[in-house]
mmCIF file of C-alpha atoms in Angstrom:
data_model
loop_
_atom_site.group_PDB
_atom_site.id
_atom_site.type_symbol
_atom_site.label_atom_id
_atom_site.label_comp_id
_atom_site.label_asym_id
_atom_site.label_seq_id
_atom_site.Cartn_x
_atom_site.Cartn_y
_atom_site.Cartn_z
ATOM 1 C CA MET K 1 -8.162 55.058 -69.752
ATOM 2 C CA PRO K 2 -6.128 51.801 -69.299
ATOM 3 C CA SER K 3 -2.384 52.223 -68.878
ATOM 4 C CA PHE K 4 0.008 50.895 -71.507
ATOM 5 C CA SER K 5 1.167 48.142 -69.127
ATOM 6 C CA ARG K 6 -2.444 47.054 -68.584
ATOM 7 C CA LEU K 7 -3.071 46.994 -72.325
ATOM 8 C CA ARG K 8 -0.057 44.695 -72.687
ATOM 9 C CA ARG K 9 -1.507 42.288 -70.087
ATOM 10 C CA LEU K 10 -4.882 42.317 -71.831
ATOM 11 C CA GLY K 11 -3.211 41.618 -75.141
ATOM 12 C CA ALA K 12 -1.446 38.581 -73.712
ATOM 13 C CA THR K 13 -4.734 36.938 -72.762
ATOM 14 C CA VAL K 14 -6.016 36.864 -76.341
ATOM 15 C CA VAL K 15 -2.799 36.158 -78.218
ATOM 16 C CA LEU K 16 -3.981 32.725 -79.446
ATOM 17 C CA GLY K 17 -6.936 34.361 -81.138
ATOM 18 C CA VAL K 18 -4.804 36.779 -83.121
ATOM 19 C CA VAL K 19 -1.751 34.643 -83.858
ATOM 20 C CA ALA K 20 -2.317 34.862 -87.605
ATOM 21 C CA ALA K 21 -2.154 38.645 -87.404
ATOM 22 C CA LEU K 22 1.116 38.923 -85.494
ATOM 23 C CA PRO K 23 3.572 41.488 -86.874
ATOM 24 C CA LEU K 24 6.758 40.466 -88.604
ATOM 25 C CA ALA K 25 9.932 39.823 -86.617
ATOM 26 C CA GLY K 26 11.520 43.011 -85.398
ATOM 27 C CA GLN K 27 8.206 44.886 -85.251
ATOM 28 C CA SER K 28 6.430 45.753 -82.017
ATOM 29 C CA LEU K 29 3.683 43.339 -80.965
ATOM 30 C CA PHE K 30 1.661 46.107 -79.358
ATOM 31 C CA PRO K 31 0.780 49.519 -80.809
ATOM 32 C CA PRO K 32 1.896 52.600 -78.936
ATOM 33 C CA PRO K 33 -0.515 53.930 -76.316
ATOM 34 C CA VAL K 34 -3.340 56.103 -77.622
ATOM 35 C CA PRO K 35 -3.774 58.935 -75.132
ATOM 36 C CA TYR K 36 -5.801 61.284 -77.286
ATOM 37 C CA ARG K 37 -9.518 61.317 -78.020
ATOM 38 C CA ASP K 38 -8.998 62.080 -81.714
ATOM 39 C CA SER K 39 -6.996 58.884 -82.213
ATOM 40 C CA ILE K 40 -9.556 56.692 -80.467
ATOM 41 C CA VAL K 41 -12.477 58.288 -82.288
ATOM 42 C CA ALA K 42 -10.685 57.857 -85.619
ATOM 43 C CA ARG K 43 -10.412 54.110 -85.007
ATOM 44 C CA ILE K 44 -14.059 53.824 -84.017
ATOM 45 C CA ARG K 45 -15.020 55.844 -87.092
ATOM 46 C CA ASP K 46 -12.984 53.522 -89.292
ATOM 47 C CA LEU K 47 -14.546 50.466 -87.652
ATOM 48 C CA ARG K 48 -18.033 51.863 -88.362
ATOM 49 C CA ARG K 49 -17.241 53.057 -91.878
ATOM 50 C CA ILE K 50 -20.041 52.305 -94.322
ATOM 51 C CA SER K 51 -18.444 51.163 -97.564
ATOM 52 C CA THR K 52 -21.431 49.960 -99.578
ATOM 53 C CA PRO K 53 -22.077 52.124 -102.665
ATOM 54 C CA GLU K 54 -25.752 52.406 -101.762
ATOM 55 C CA GLY K 55 -25.010 53.191 -98.110
ATOM 56 C CA ILE K 56 -25.395 56.487 -96.297
ATOM 57 C CA ASP K 57 -23.514 58.098 -93.405
ATOM 58 C CA THR K 58 -24.210 61.763 -92.925
ATOM 59 C CA LEU K 59 -24.773 64.482 -90.370
ATOM 60 C CA GLN K 60 -27.323 67.151 -91.229
ATOM 61 C CA GLN K 61 -28.437 70.278 -89.425
ATOM 62 C CA LEU K 62 -32.124 70.914 -90.007
ATOM 63 C CA SER K 63 -34.018 74.138 -89.538
ATOM 64 C CA VAL K 64 -37.030 73.272 -87.391
ATOM 65 C CA ASP K 65 -39.403 76.033 -86.365
ATOM 66 C CA GLY K 66 -36.645 78.578 -85.840
ATOM 67 C CA SER K 67 -34.269 76.113 -84.172
ATOM 68 C CA LYS K 68 -31.206 74.391 -85.646
ATOM 69 C CA GLN K 69 -31.380 70.658 -84.906
ATOM 70 C CA TRP K 70 -28.889 67.939 -85.831
ATOM 71 C CA ILE K 71 -29.695 64.505 -87.202
ATOM 72 C CA SER K 72 -27.407 61.615 -88.117
ATOM 73 C CA ILE K 73 -28.366 59.202 -90.903
ATOM 74 C CA ARG K 74 -26.646 55.831 -91.227
ATOM 75 C CA GLY K 75 -27.357 52.614 -93.090
ATOM 76 C CA LEU K 76 -25.827 50.077 -95.472
ATOM 77 C CA ASN K 77 -28.540 50.760 -98.036
ATOM 78 C CA ARG K 78 -30.290 54.107 -98.165
ATOM 79 C CA ASP K 79 -33.323 52.371 -99.695
ATOM 80 C CA ASN K 80 -33.925 50.309 -96.556
ATOM 81 C CA PRO K 81 -36.838 51.339 -94.311
ATOM 82 C CA ILE K 82 -36.165 54.535 -92.368
ATOM 83 C CA LEU K 83 -36.182 54.241 -88.576
ATOM 84 C CA LEU K 84 -36.342 57.519 -86.652
ATOM 85 C CA PHE K 85 -35.024 57.244 -83.086
ATOM 86 C CA ILE K 86 -36.570 59.777 -80.673
ATOM 87 C CA HIS K 87 -34.381 60.025 -77.579
ATOM 88 C CA GLY K 88 -35.470 60.397 -73.984
ATOM 89 C CA GLY K 89 -34.472 62.483 -71.025
ATOM 90 C CA PRO K 90 -35.743 65.050 -71.321
ATOM 91 C CA GLY K 91 -32.441 66.236 -72.743
ATOM 92 C CA ALA K 92 -30.650 62.859 -72.857
ATOM 93 C CA ALA K 93 -29.577 62.860 -76.500
ATOM 94 C CA MET K 94 -28.522 59.430 -77.815
ATOM 95 C CA MET K 95 -26.571 60.190 -80.989
ATOM 96 C CA GLY K 96 -23.347 60.099 -78.994
ATOM 97 C CA SER K 97 -23.964 56.614 -77.584
ATOM 98 C CA ALA K 98 -25.443 55.022 -80.718
ATOM 99 C CA TRP K 99 -22.027 53.808 -81.877
ATOM 100 C CA ALA K 100 -22.067 51.268 -79.044
ATOM 101 C CA TYR K 101 -25.233 49.410 -80.125
ATOM 102 C CA GLN K 102 -26.659 50.607 -83.422
ATOM 103 C CA GLY K 103 -24.327 49.038 -86.008
ATOM 104 C CA PRO K 104 -26.300 45.821 -86.655
ATOM 105 C CA TRP K 105 -29.531 47.786 -87.072
ATOM 106 C CA GLU K 106 -27.951 49.536 -90.044
ATOM 107 C CA ASP K 107 -27.961 46.288 -92.044
ATOM 108 C CA TYR K 108 -31.765 46.418 -92.108
ATOM 109 C CA PHE K 109 -32.783 50.048 -91.562
ATOM 110 C CA THR K 110 -31.613 53.524 -92.437
ATOM 111 C CA VAL K 111 -31.334 54.792 -88.863
ATOM 112 C CA VAL K 112 -31.911 58.466 -88.107
ATOM 113 C CA HIS K 113 -30.964 59.940 -84.739
ATOM 114 C CA TRP K 114 -32.564 63.279 -83.993
ATOM 115 C CA GLU K 115 -31.137 65.592 -81.325
ATOM 116 C CA GLN K 116 -34.060 67.561 -79.884
ATOM 117 C CA ARG K 117 -34.045 71.327 -79.607
ATOM 118 C CA GLY K 118 -31.340 72.782 -77.427
ATOM 119 C CA VAL K 119 -29.666 69.494 -76.419
ATOM 120 C CA GLY K 120 -26.928 67.166 -77.649
ATOM 121 C CA LYS K 121 -24.904 68.656 -80.505
ATOM 122 C CA ASN K 122 -27.402 71.503 -80.619
ATOM 123 C CA HIS K 123 -26.414 72.730 -77.165
ATOM 124 C CA VAL K 124 -22.894 73.782 -78.154
ATOM 125 C CA ASP K 125 -24.103 77.017 -79.756
ATOM 126 C CA ALA K 126 -27.719 77.131 -78.555
ATOM 127 C CA ASP K 127 -29.254 80.408 -77.429
ATOM 128 C CA THR K 128 -30.712 78.848 -74.306
ATOM 129 C CA ALA K 129 -32.346 82.077 -73.152
ATOM 130 C CA ALA K 130 -34.323 82.253 -76.393
ATOM 131 C CA LEU K 131 -35.066 78.523 -76.442
ATOM 132 C CA ALA K 132 -36.197 78.159 -72.829
ATOM 133 C CA PRO K 133 -39.701 79.615 -73.355
ATOM 134 C CA THR K 134 -40.235 77.234 -76.291
ATOM 135 C CA MET K 135 -39.470 74.068 -74.339
ATOM 136 C CA SER K 136 -42.651 72.026 -74.032
ATOM 137 C CA VAL K 137 -43.825 68.554 -74.952
ATOM 138 C CA GLU K 138 -46.201 70.023 -77.519
ATOM 139 C CA ARG K 139 -43.297 71.818 -79.200
ATOM 140 C CA MET K 140 -41.256 68.604 -79.214
ATOM 141 C CA VAL K 141 -44.092 66.773 -80.946
ATOM 142 C CA THR K 142 -44.359 69.567 -83.502
ATOM 143 C CA ASP K 143 -40.591 69.374 -84.036
ATOM 144 C CA ALA K 144 -40.786 65.604 -84.521
ATOM 145 C CA GLU K 145 -43.536 66.099 -87.072
ATOM 146 C CA ALA K 146 -41.310 68.542 -88.970
ATOM 147 C CA VAL K 147 -38.364 66.122 -88.899
ATOM 148 C CA VAL K 148 -40.501 63.279 -90.272
ATOM 149 C CA ALA K 149 -41.829 65.567 -93.002
ATOM 150 C CA GLN K 150 -38.285 66.457 -94.058
ATOM 151 C CA LEU K 151 -37.209 62.800 -94.065
ATOM 152 C CA ARG K 152 -40.202 61.784 -96.175
ATOM 153 C CA GLN K 153 -39.350 64.480 -98.683
ATOM 154 C CA GLN K 154 -35.598 63.817 -98.708
ATOM 155 C CA PHE K 155 -35.953 60.058 -99.222
ATOM 156 C CA GLY K 156 -39.192 60.055 -101.195
ATOM 157 C CA ARG K 157 -41.031 57.857 -98.683
ATOM 158 C CA ASP K 158 -44.649 57.727 -97.652
ATOM 159 C CA LYS K 159 -43.993 56.133 -94.262
ATOM 160 C CA ILE K 160 -41.192 55.530 -91.771
ATOM 161 C CA VAL K 161 -40.715 53.545 -88.557
ATOM 162 C CA VAL K 162 -40.749 55.639 -85.380
ATOM 163 C CA MET K 163 -38.939 54.414 -82.265
ATOM 164 C CA GLY K 164 -39.557 56.379 -79.082
ATOM 165 C CA PHE K 165 -37.297 55.751 -76.108
ATOM 166 C CA SER K 166 -38.283 56.734 -72.558
ATOM 167 C CA PHE K 167 -39.411 60.385 -72.657
ATOM 168 C CA GLY K 168 -39.151 60.044 -76.438
ATOM 169 C CA SER K 169 -41.961 57.490 -76.305
ATOM 170 C CA GLU K 170 -44.247 60.241 -74.994
ATOM 171 C CA ILE K 171 -43.379 62.245 -78.103
ATOM 172 C CA GLY K 172 -43.686 59.156 -80.292
ATOM 173 C CA MET K 173 -47.180 58.193 -79.152
ATOM 174 C CA ARG K 174 -48.423 61.732 -79.655
ATOM 175 C CA LEU K 175 -46.783 61.848 -83.077
ATOM 176 C CA ILE K 176 -48.435 58.668 -84.345
ATOM 177 C CA LYS K 177 -51.798 59.871 -83.077
ATOM 178 C CA ARG K 178 -51.339 63.092 -85.019
ATOM 179 C CA ARG K 179 -49.781 61.664 -88.202
ATOM 180 C CA PRO K 180 -50.651 57.951 -88.507
ATOM 181 C CA GLU K 181 -50.467 58.139 -92.292
ATOM 182 C CA TRP K 182 -46.729 58.872 -92.041
ATOM 183 C CA VAL K 183 -45.803 55.894 -89.839
ATOM 184 C CA SER K 184 -45.545 52.222 -90.847
ATOM 185 C CA ALA K 185 -44.892 51.038 -87.275
ATOM 186 C CA TYR K 186 -44.264 52.494 -83.837
ATOM 187 C CA VAL K 187 -41.754 50.939 -81.426
ATOM 188 C CA GLY K 188 -41.864 52.043 -77.788
ATOM 189 C CA VAL K 189 -38.745 51.244 -75.745
ATOM 190 C CA GLY K 190 -38.940 52.013 -72.051
ATOM 191 C CA GLN K 191 -42.456 53.115 -72.911
ATOM 192 C CA VAL K 192 -44.037 55.928 -70.943
ATOM 193 C CA ALA K 193 -47.499 54.805 -69.863
ATOM 194 C CA ALA K 194 -50.801 56.456 -69.149
ATOM 195 C CA GLY K 195 -51.601 57.272 -65.557
ATOM 196 C CA ASP K 196 -49.558 58.372 -62.567
ATOM 197 C CA ILE K 197 -46.169 56.824 -63.357
ATOM 198 C CA GLU K 198 -44.243 58.802 -60.759
ATOM 199 C CA THR K 199 -46.363 57.375 -57.955
ATOM 200 C CA VAL K 200 -45.825 53.837 -59.277
ATOM 201 C CA VAL K 201 -42.043 54.300 -59.419
ATOM 202 C CA TYR K 202 -41.877 55.885 -55.976
ATOM 203 C CA ARG K 203 -43.956 53.215 -54.257
ATOM 204 C CA ARG K 204 -42.056 50.359 -55.895
ATOM 205 C CA VAL K 205 -38.608 51.749 -55.050
ATOM 206 C CA LEU K 206 -39.663 52.435 -51.458
ATOM 207 C CA GLU K 207 -41.069 48.909 -51.214
ATOM 208 C CA ILE K 208 -37.766 47.399 -52.391
ATOM 209 C CA ALA K 209 -35.768 49.542 -49.957
ATOM 210 C CA ARG K 210 -37.889 48.323 -47.050
ATOM 211 C CA GLN K 211 -37.739 44.685 -48.193
ATOM 212 C CA ARG K 212 -33.945 44.840 -48.350
ATOM 213 C CA GLY K 213 -33.604 46.566 -45.018
ATOM 214 C CA ASP K 214 -32.019 49.577 -46.683
ATOM 215 C CA ASP K 215 -33.096 51.976 -43.952
ATOM 216 C CA SER K 216 -31.113 54.991 -45.148
ATOM 217 C CA THR K 217 -32.644 54.852 -48.636
ATOM 218 C CA ALA K 218 -36.115 54.216 -47.237
ATOM 219 C CA LYS K 219 -35.857 57.221 -44.918
ATOM 220 C CA ALA K 220 -34.557 59.439 -47.719
ATOM 221 C CA LEU K 221 -37.485 58.433 -49.919
ATOM 222 C CA GLU K 222 -40.002 58.892 -47.121
ATOM 223 C CA ALA K 223 -38.683 62.423 -46.644
ATOM 224 C CA LEU K 224 -39.767 63.252 -50.216
ATOM 225 C CA ALA K 225 -43.447 62.588 -49.481
ATOM 226 C CA PRO K 226 -45.824 63.559 -50.853
ATOM 227 C CA TYR K 227 -44.317 62.344 -54.109
ATOM 228 C CA PRO K 228 -45.068 63.474 -56.698
ATOM 229 C CA SER K 229 -45.823 66.925 -55.372
ATOM 230 C CA VAL K 230 -49.460 67.919 -54.990
ATOM 231 C CA GLY K 231 -50.673 71.133 -56.599
ATOM 232 C CA MET K 232 -47.231 72.126 -57.892
ATOM 233 C CA PRO K 233 -44.457 70.759 -60.141
ATOM 234 C CA THR K 234 -42.309 68.080 -58.545
ATOM 235 C CA PRO K 235 -38.803 69.486 -57.917
ATOM 236 C CA LEU K 236 -36.217 68.111 -60.330
ATOM 237 C CA GLN K 237 -33.933 67.072 -57.463
ATOM 238 C CA ASN K 238 -36.724 64.877 -56.073
ATOM 239 C CA ILE K 239 -37.253 63.175 -59.433
ATOM 240 C CA ILE K 240 -33.504 62.569 -59.663
ATOM 241 C CA ALA K 241 -33.380 61.161 -56.111
ATOM 242 C CA VAL K 242 -36.118 58.618 -56.836
ATOM 243 C CA ARG K 243 -34.524 57.533 -60.117
ATOM 244 C CA ARG K 244 -31.099 57.271 -58.466
ATOM 245 C CA ALA K 245 -32.527 54.851 -55.905
ATOM 246 C CA ALA K 246 -34.243 52.919 -58.696
ATOM 247 C CA ARG K 247 -30.922 52.453 -60.484
ATOM 248 C CA VAL K 248 -29.287 50.987 -57.372
ATOM 249 C CA TYR K 249 -32.006 48.308 -57.407
ATOM 250 C CA ASN K 250 -31.376 47.246 -61.055
ATOM 251 C CA GLY K 251 -34.113 49.561 -62.292
ATOM 252 C CA GLY K 252 -31.934 51.596 -64.656
ATOM 253 C CA TRP K 253 -29.364 49.333 -66.291
ATOM 254 C CA TYR K 254 -29.612 45.723 -65.148
ATOM 255 C CA GLY K 255 -26.573 44.763 -63.085
ATOM 256 C CA ARG K 256 -25.245 48.328 -62.862
ATOM 257 C CA PRO K 257 -25.997 50.757 -60.017
ATOM 258 C CA ASP K 258 -25.767 53.887 -62.153
ATOM 259 C CA PHE K 259 -25.529 55.308 -65.674
ATOM 260 C CA LYS K 260 -21.842 56.241 -65.548
ATOM 261 C CA LEU K 261 -21.029 54.002 -68.508
ATOM 262 C CA TRP K 262 -23.786 55.518 -70.625
ATOM 263 C CA PHE K 263 -22.626 59.041 -69.837
ATOM 264 C CA SER K 264 -19.072 58.125 -70.900
ATOM 265 C CA LEU K 265 -19.993 56.768 -74.336
ATOM 266 C CA PRO K 266 -20.183 60.160 -76.109
ATOM 267 C CA ASP K 267 -16.498 60.638 -75.213
ATOM 268 C CA TRP K 268 -15.689 58.359 -78.154
ATOM 269 C CA ALA K 269 -18.544 59.241 -80.526
ATOM 270 C CA PRO K 270 -17.452 60.089 -84.091
ATOM 271 C CA GLU K 271 -20.541 62.299 -84.379
ATOM 272 C CA TYR K 272 -19.310 64.616 -81.609
ATOM 273 C CA THR K 273 -16.375 66.976 -81.353
ATOM 274 C CA ALA K 274 -14.740 67.394 -77.943
ATOM 275 C CA PRO K 275 -16.622 70.676 -77.295
ATOM 276 C CA GLU K 276 -19.858 68.928 -78.279
ATOM 277 C CA VAL K 277 -19.225 66.186 -75.714
ATOM 278 C CA GLU K 278 -19.039 68.845 -73.016
ATOM 279 C CA ALA K 279 -22.127 70.527 -74.457
ATOM 280 C CA PHE K 280 -23.967 67.190 -74.392
ATOM 281 C CA MET K 281 -23.415 66.946 -70.631
ATOM 282 C CA ARG K 282 -24.624 70.487 -70.067
ATOM 283 C CA GLY K 283 -27.589 69.841 -72.343
ATOM 284 C CA VAL K 284 -28.742 66.826 -70.336
ATOM 285 C CA ARG K 285 -29.049 68.980 -67.230
ATOM 286 C CA TRP K 286 -30.521 71.953 -69.078
ATOM 287 C CA GLY K 287 -33.120 69.845 -70.886
ATOM 288 C CA GLY K 288 -34.108 68.185 -67.633
ATOM 289 C CA GLU K 289 -34.468 71.526 -65.898
ATOM 290 C CA GLN K 290 -36.705 72.814 -68.683
ATOM 291 C CA LEU K 291 -39.020 69.833 -69.025
ATOM 292 C CA ALA K 292 -38.761 67.238 -66.252
ATOM 293 C CA ALA K 293 -41.265 68.851 -63.899
ATOM 294 C CA LYS K 294 -43.664 69.473 -66.791
ATOM 295 C CA THR K 295 -43.634 65.822 -67.862
ATOM 296 C CA ALA K 296 -44.468 64.455 -64.400
ATOM 297 C CA SER K 297 -48.120 65.425 -64.821
ATOM 298 C CA LEU K 298 -48.526 64.232 -68.419
ATOM 299 C CA ASP K 299 -50.989 61.451 -69.114
ATOM 300 C CA LEU K 300 -51.300 59.552 -72.397
ATOM 301 C CA ASN K 301 -54.943 58.854 -71.554
ATOM 302 C CA ASP K 302 -55.731 62.127 -73.292
ATOM 303 C CA LEU K 303 -54.897 60.404 -76.601
ATOM 304 C CA GLY K 304 -57.639 57.832 -76.191
ATOM 305 C CA THR K 305 -57.034 54.131 -76.828
ATOM 306 C CA ASP K 306 -57.521 53.809 -80.601
ATOM 307 C CA PHE K 307 -54.458 54.060 -82.854
ATOM 308 C CA LYS K 308 -54.168 53.485 -86.593
ATOM 309 C CA VAL K 309 -50.514 52.379 -86.513
ATOM 310 C CA PRO K 310 -49.040 48.972 -85.543
ATOM 311 C CA ILE K 311 -47.565 49.316 -82.045
ATOM 312 C CA ILE K 312 -44.761 47.267 -80.496
ATOM 313 C CA PHE K 313 -43.547 47.801 -76.934
ATOM 314 C CA LEU K 314 -40.068 46.525 -75.999
ATOM 315 C CA GLN K 315 -39.846 46.590 -72.228
ATOM 316 C CA GLY K 316 -37.216 45.513 -69.724
ATOM 317 C CA ARG K 317 -38.623 43.400 -66.910
ATOM 318 C CA TYR K 318 -36.684 45.359 -64.258
ATOM 319 C CA ASP K 319 -37.370 48.854 -65.584
ATOM 320 C CA LEU K 320 -38.082 51.294 -62.764
ATOM 321 C CA HIS K 321 -37.613 54.448 -64.810
ATOM 322 C CA THR K 322 -40.640 53.733 -66.972
ATOM 323 C CA PRO K 323 -42.045 50.865 -64.905
ATOM 324 C CA TYR K 324 -42.729 47.542 -66.568
ATOM 325 C CA GLU K 325 -46.094 47.013 -64.882
ATOM 326 C CA SER K 326 -47.389 50.417 -65.979
ATOM 327 C CA ALA K 327 -46.318 49.859 -69.585
ATOM 328 C CA ARG K 328 -47.982 46.451 -69.617
ATOM 329 C CA GLN K 329 -51.249 47.801 -68.213
ATOM 330 C CA TYR K 330 -51.266 50.650 -70.715
ATOM 331 C CA PHE K 331 -50.584 48.224 -73.569
ATOM 332 C CA GLU K 332 -53.662 46.192 -72.666
ATOM 333 C CA THR K 333 -55.882 49.250 -73.156
ATOM 334 C CA ILE K 334 -54.579 50.070 -76.638
ATOM 335 C CA ARG K 335 -56.355 49.111 -79.842
ATOM 336 C CA SER K 336 -54.349 49.152 -83.079
ATOM 337 C CA PRO K 337 -54.099 47.177 -86.365
ATOM 338 C CA ARG K 338 -51.380 45.065 -84.756
ATOM 339 C CA LYS K 339 -49.835 45.223 -81.322
ATOM 340 C CA ARG K 340 -47.094 43.281 -79.551
ATOM 341 C CA PHE K 341 -45.605 43.497 -76.065
ATOM 342 C CA ILE K 342 -42.157 41.930 -75.820
ATOM 343 C CA THR K 343 -40.412 41.456 -72.488
ATOM 344 C CA PHE K 344 -36.633 41.554 -72.093
ATOM 345 C CA GLU K 345 -36.074 39.374 -69.043
ATOM 346 C CA ARG K 346 -32.561 40.582 -68.195
ATOM 347 C CA SER K 347 -33.045 44.245 -68.931
ATOM 348 C CA ALA K 348 -34.217 47.361 -67.195
ATOM 349 C CA HIS K 349 -34.418 50.689 -69.027
ATOM 350 C CA TYR K 350 -31.848 50.084 -71.809
ATOM 351 C CA PRO K 351 -32.608 46.759 -73.552
ATOM 352 C CA MET K 352 -30.760 47.895 -76.689
ATOM 353 C CA PHE K 353 -27.577 47.750 -74.566
ATOM 354 C CA GLU K 354 -28.527 45.086 -72.030
ATOM 355 C CA GLU K 355 -29.783 42.449 -74.509
ATOM 356 C CA SER K 356 -28.517 43.842 -77.793
ATOM 357 C CA GLY K 357 -28.667 40.564 -79.720
ATOM 358 C CA ARG K 358 -32.268 39.849 -78.812
ATOM 359 C CA PHE K 359 -33.134 43.472 -79.479
ATOM 360 C CA LEU K 360 -31.818 43.187 -83.053
ATOM 361 C CA VAL K 361 -33.643 39.897 -83.663
ATOM 362 C CA THR K 362 -36.849 41.513 -82.426
ATOM 363 C CA LEU K 363 -36.471 44.452 -84.806
ATOM 364 C CA VAL K 364 -35.889 42.100 -87.730
ATOM 365 C CA ASN K 365 -38.690 39.666 -86.881
ATOM 366 C CA GLU K 366 -41.343 42.026 -85.536
ATOM 367 C CA VAL K 367 -40.761 45.457 -87.088
ATOM 368 C CA LEU K 368 -39.160 44.897 -90.485
ATOM 369 C CA PRO K 369 -42.131 42.867 -91.850
ATOM 370 C CA LEU K 370 -44.402 45.860 -91.161
ATOM 371 C CA THR K 371 -42.477 47.999 -93.664
ATOM 372 C CA THR K 372 -42.852 47.975 -97.431
ATOM 373 C CA GLU K 373 -39.293 48.695 -98.629
ATOM 374 C CA ARG K 374 -37.139 45.744 -99.692
ATOM 375 C CA ALA K 375 -33.843 47.200 -100.846
ATOM 376 C CA ALA K 376 -31.434 45.269 -103.052
ATOM 377 C CA PHE K 377 -27.660 45.642 -102.999
ATOM 378 C CA LYS K 378 -25.792 46.548 -106.147
ATOM 379 C CA VAL K 379 -23.302 44.056 -107.532
ATOM 380 C CA ARG K 380 -19.822 45.494 -107.303
ATOM 381 C CA PRO K 381 -17.671 45.318 -110.425
#
């Protein structure tokens, strides 16, 4: 956290922009330092406060197939189209980082963040021994189906928008195949593709290491061969090693060599208590341990190529977690009522952070017209 003296220097650089808001004579120009999480979170909560009478801002704990699972629901008008965000990982819950990018979406959609079984807020009191045997992609798809069913009932809707991010796009594609009548549009971000993705990532990262003369990284990657493992699950530490190298080469978050910033965002999330922030970190590792090796061998080809839902892929050009080329090739095989592939030229795996303005414009121009709800605001007295 910045020191008080540093905050004073930062304040001096923007004083012309806030001159009209200067305190009266005799009052301090700068607020006292804020050393505590609760104070920072309170300010972020106030900044994000939804004040429209038709708005919604709630946390709910759902009962899903014997598991307690949290969702957050936020929007300026609860009658706007519902957008369900399915996070990736496995285990990398996104409710705690949504405050950093989601606000403008809430003007147009009622945004629902779902924390998957055993991770995120759920991990703080999860019976992991009981949950571990239930952790599978099939169970996650069934859970997603149950969450959509509850949202349809709660809001009285026939259809919602589903956005699947990274591993969540695996769940999302399987969900829309199973329940197309419940979905007005599907948005894949960092879309998992059909085929052997792990081999594509590995070969591309190794190629970059050799091109750059990064001998130490190249040798470390070569030592993992054969990758992915043959005839057995790929060890989680090997998957992590390949993705870590990908991030150094702009393949995770464009211009950043790691995800340290992303991991820090839940520290200030109004949706999380301090114990839940710690649980979130444990849940990321636990979820990965339960599912990462199982997902390496998954292949969306088993869904076929015909879908009854409009499909939009939003893909970062530099993505080496869910590689751009693989997503593009998979997109070309898909048949649906409407499909669009949109490239974010200065993004890797997180275009909602990396090009947040263009991401919003894309949602408004490409996704919103595929929905049927057109909510009106009430006139305040």
